Short mmCIF file of C-alpha atoms in Angstrom, two decimals:
data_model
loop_
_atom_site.label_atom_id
_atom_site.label_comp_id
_atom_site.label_asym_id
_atom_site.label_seq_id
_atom_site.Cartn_x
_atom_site.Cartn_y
_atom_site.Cartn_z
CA UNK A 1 81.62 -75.55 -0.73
CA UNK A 2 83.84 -74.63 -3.53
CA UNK A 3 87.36 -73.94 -4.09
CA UNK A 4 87.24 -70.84 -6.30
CA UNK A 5 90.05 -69.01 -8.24
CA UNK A 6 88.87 -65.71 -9.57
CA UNK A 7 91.21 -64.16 -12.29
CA UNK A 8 90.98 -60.22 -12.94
CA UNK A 9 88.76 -60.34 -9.31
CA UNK A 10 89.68 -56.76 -9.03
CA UNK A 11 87.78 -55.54 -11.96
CA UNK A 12 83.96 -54.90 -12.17
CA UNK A 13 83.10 -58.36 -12.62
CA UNK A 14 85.21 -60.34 -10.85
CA UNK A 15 84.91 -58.25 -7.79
CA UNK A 16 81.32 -59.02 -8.02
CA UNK A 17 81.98 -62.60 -8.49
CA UNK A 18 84.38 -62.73 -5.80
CA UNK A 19 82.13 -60.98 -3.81
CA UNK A 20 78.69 -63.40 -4.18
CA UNK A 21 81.04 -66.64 -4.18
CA UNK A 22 82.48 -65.74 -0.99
CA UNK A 23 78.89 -64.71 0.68
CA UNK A 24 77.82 -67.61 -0.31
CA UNK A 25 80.22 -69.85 1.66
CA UNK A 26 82.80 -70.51 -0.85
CA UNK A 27 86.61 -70.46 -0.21
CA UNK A 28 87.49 -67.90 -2.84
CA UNK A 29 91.29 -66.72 -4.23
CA UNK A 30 91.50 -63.45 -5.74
CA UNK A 31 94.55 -63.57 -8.51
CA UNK A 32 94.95 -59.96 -9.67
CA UNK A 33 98.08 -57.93 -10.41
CA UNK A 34 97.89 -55.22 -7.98
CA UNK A 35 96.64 -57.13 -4.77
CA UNK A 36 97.14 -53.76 -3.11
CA UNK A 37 94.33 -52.54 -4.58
CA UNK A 38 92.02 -54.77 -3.57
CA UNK A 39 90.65 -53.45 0.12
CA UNK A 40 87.47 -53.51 -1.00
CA UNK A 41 87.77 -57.34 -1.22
CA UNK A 42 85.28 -59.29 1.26
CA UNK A 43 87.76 -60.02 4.40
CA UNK A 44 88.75 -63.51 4.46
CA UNK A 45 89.01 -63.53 0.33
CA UNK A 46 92.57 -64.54 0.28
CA UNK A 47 94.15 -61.94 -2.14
CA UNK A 48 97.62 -63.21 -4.63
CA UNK A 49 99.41 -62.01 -7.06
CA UNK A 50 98.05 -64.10 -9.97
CA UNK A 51 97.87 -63.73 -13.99
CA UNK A 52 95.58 -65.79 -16.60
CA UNK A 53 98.29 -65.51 -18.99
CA UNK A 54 100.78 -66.73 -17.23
CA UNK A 55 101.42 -70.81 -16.88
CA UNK A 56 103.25 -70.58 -13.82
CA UNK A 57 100.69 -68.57 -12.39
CA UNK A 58 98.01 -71.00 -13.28
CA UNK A 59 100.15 -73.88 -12.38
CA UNK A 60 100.71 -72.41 -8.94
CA UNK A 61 97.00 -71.94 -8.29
CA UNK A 62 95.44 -75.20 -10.03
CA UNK A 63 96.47 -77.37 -6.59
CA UNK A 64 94.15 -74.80 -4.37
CA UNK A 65 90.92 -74.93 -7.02
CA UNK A 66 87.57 -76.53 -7.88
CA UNK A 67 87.35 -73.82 -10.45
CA UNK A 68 89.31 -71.08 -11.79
CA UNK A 69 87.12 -67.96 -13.60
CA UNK A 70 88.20 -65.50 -16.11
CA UNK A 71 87.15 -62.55 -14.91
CA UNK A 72 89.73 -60.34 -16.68
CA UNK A 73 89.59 -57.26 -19.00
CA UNK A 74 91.10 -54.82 -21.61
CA UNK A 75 91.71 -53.12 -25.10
CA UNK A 76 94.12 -56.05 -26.45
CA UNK A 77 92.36 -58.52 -28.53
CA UNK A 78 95.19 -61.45 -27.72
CA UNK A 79 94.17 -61.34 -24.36
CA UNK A 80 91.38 -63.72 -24.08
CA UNK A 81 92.64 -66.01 -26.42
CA UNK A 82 95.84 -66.24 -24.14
CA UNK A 83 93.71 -66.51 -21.41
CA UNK A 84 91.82 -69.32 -23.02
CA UNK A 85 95.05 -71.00 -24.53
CA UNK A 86 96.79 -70.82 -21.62
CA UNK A 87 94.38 -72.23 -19.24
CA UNK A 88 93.47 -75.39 -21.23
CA UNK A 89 97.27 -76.11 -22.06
CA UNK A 90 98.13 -75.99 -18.37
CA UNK A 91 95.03 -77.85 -17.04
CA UNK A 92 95.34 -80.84 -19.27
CA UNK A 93 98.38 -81.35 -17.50
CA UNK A 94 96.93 -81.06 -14.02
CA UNK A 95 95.45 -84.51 -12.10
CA UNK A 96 91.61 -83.42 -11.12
CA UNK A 97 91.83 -80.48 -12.84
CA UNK A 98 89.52 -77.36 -11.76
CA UNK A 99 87.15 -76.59 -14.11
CA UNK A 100 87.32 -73.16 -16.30
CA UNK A 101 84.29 -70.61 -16.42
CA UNK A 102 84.86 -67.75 -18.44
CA UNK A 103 83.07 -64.51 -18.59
CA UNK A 104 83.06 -63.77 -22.15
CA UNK A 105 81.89 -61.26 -24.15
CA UNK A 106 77.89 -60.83 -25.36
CA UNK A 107 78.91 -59.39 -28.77
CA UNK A 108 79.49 -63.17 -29.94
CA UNK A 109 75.97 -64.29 -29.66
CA UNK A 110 74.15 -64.44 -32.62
CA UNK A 111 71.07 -61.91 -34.28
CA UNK A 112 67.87 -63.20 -35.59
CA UNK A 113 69.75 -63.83 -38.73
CA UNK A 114 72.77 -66.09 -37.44
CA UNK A 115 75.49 -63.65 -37.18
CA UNK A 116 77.21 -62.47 -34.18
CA UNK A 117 76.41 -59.06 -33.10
CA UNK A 118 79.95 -57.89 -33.29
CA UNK A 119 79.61 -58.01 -37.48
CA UNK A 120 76.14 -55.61 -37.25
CA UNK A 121 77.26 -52.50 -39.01
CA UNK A 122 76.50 -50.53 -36.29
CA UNK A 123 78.58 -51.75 -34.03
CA UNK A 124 80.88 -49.74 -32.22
CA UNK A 125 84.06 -49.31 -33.55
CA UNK A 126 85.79 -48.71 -30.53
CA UNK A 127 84.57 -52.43 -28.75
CA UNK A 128 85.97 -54.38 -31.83
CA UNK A 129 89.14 -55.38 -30.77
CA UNK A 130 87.89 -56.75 -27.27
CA UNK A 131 85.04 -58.65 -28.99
CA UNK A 132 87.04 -59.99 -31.39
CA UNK A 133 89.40 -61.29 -28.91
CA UNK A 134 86.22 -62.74 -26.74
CA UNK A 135 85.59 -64.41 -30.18
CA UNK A 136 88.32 -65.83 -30.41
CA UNK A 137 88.38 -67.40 -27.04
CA UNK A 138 85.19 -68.69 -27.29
CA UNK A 139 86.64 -70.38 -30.78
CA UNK A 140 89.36 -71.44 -28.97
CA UNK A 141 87.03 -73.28 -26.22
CA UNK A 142 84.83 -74.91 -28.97
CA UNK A 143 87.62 -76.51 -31.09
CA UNK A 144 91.34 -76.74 -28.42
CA UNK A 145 90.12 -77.70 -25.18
CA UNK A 146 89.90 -81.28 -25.46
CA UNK A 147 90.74 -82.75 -21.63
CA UNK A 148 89.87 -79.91 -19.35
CA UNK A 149 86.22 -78.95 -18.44
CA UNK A 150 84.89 -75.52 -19.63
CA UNK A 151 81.63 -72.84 -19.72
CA UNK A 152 82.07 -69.75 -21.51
CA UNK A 153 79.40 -66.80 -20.24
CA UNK A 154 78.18 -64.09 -22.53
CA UNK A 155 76.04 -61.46 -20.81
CA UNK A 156 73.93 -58.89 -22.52
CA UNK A 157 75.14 -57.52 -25.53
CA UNK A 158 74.43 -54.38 -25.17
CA UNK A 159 72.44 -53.42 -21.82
CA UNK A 160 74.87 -54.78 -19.60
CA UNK A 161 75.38 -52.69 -16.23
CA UNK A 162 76.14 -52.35 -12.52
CA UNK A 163 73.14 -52.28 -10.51
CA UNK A 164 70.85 -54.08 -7.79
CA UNK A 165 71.26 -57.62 -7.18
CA UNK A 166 67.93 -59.60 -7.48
CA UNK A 167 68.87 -63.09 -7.94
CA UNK A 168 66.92 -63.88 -10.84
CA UNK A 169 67.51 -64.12 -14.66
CA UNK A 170 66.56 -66.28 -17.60
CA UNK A 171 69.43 -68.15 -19.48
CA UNK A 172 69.95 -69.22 -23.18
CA UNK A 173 72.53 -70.65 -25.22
CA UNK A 174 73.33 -68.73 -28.53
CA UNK A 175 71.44 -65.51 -29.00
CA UNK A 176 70.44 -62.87 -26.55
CA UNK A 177 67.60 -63.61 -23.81
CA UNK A 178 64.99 -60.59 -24.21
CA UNK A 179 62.27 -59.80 -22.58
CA UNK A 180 58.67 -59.03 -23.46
CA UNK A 181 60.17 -55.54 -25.29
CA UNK A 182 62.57 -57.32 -27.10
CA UNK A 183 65.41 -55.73 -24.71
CA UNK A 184 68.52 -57.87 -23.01
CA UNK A 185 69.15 -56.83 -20.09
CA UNK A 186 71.50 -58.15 -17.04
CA UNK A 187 73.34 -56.02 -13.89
CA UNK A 188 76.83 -57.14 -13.41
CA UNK A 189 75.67 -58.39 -9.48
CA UNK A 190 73.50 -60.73 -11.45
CA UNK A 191 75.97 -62.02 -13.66
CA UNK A 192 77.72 -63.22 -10.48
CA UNK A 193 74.72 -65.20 -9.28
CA UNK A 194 74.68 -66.85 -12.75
CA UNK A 195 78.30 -67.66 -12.27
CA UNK A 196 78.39 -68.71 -8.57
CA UNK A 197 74.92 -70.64 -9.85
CA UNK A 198 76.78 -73.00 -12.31
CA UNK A 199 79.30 -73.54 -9.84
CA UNK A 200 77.48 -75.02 -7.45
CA UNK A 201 74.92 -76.32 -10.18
CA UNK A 202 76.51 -76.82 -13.35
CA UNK A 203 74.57 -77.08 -16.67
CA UNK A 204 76.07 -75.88 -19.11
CA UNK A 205 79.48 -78.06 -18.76
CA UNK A 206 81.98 -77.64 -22.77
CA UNK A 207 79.30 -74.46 -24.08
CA UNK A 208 78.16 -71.39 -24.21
CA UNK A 209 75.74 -69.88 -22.31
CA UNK A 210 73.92 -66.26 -21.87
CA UNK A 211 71.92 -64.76 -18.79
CA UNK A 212 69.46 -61.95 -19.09
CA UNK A 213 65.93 -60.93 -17.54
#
């Protein structure tokens, strides 16, 4: 049994992940800004007041975790590299420190021809600034986080979805897991397994990895 911090656990992923690392037999904190608006919450998920962003806030929680996940989302493109920056600054500081898994964004993995989906002309304009910022957490990971123990998740780029919960996918590293139609697929319920999976069973300890069908 873990120790689990989940920032942004109110939001469609983190309530998820909150939700499956709890079932599972996990002691989990939900750090949100609104706990108020959190009954949905699994009772017994202890809910606080808690922001990514924020040093004291991380400070404050580090004692109580195994690992802290960055759950969290928006329009503002300096939020995940706060997030990111924030984290690892505090946690190098920290004795035992928990380790970070961060649910990124799938528009950094890379096409067939080594580019991230995010620079496809087709992408849509109105995602850029959030991928952008995912990129440049993920940056931030690769080259700033010497001392502290990370995983950064990209799901999907694309088909990426509430839905049923099966308990299987497939996982890669740097470009999109497809199936036998070419199509990358995950359900947000999934993407908690993968997370509450490489808490229990890490594998992919300092990188990237991606989860599809």
């Amino acid at each position: 049994m873990s120790n689990v911090v989940v920032f942004g656990a109110g939001g469609t992923a983190g309530s998820r992940i909150t939700a499956e690392a709890f079932d599972r037999g996990h002691r989990v904190i939900a750090a949100v800004r609104r706990p108020e608006a959190t009954s949905y919450l699994p009772a017994g998920v202890r809910v606080v007041t808690g922001d990514v962003t924020s040093a004291r806030s991380v400070r404050e929680l580090a004692p109580d975790a195994d690992v802290m996940v960055v759950a969290v989302g928006g329009g503002d493109r300096a939020l995940w590299r706060d997030a990111a920056q924030n984290l690892t600054t505090v946690l190098r500081d920290v004795p035992a420190a928990p380790r970070i898994i961060h649910v990124g964004g799938g528009s950094t993995l890379l096409t067939p021809k080594g580019t991230p989906v995010l620079d496809e002309p087709d992408f849509p304009a109105e995602y850029r600034e959030s991928a952008l910022g995912q990129a440049d957490a993920l940056a931030w990971y690769r080259t700033c986080a010497d001392g502290v123990t990370w995983t950064y998740l990209s799901p999907p780029p694309l088909e990426f979805h509430p839905g049923e919960r099966t308990g299987h996918y497939r996982t890669g590293t740097e470009e999109p897991v497809t199936d036998a139609q070419g199509r990358s697929v995950l359900t947000y319920e999934d993407l908690a397994v993968a997370v509450v999976d490489e808490i229990e069973n890490p594998r992919f300890e300092n990188m990237r990895f991606t989860a599809a069908y």
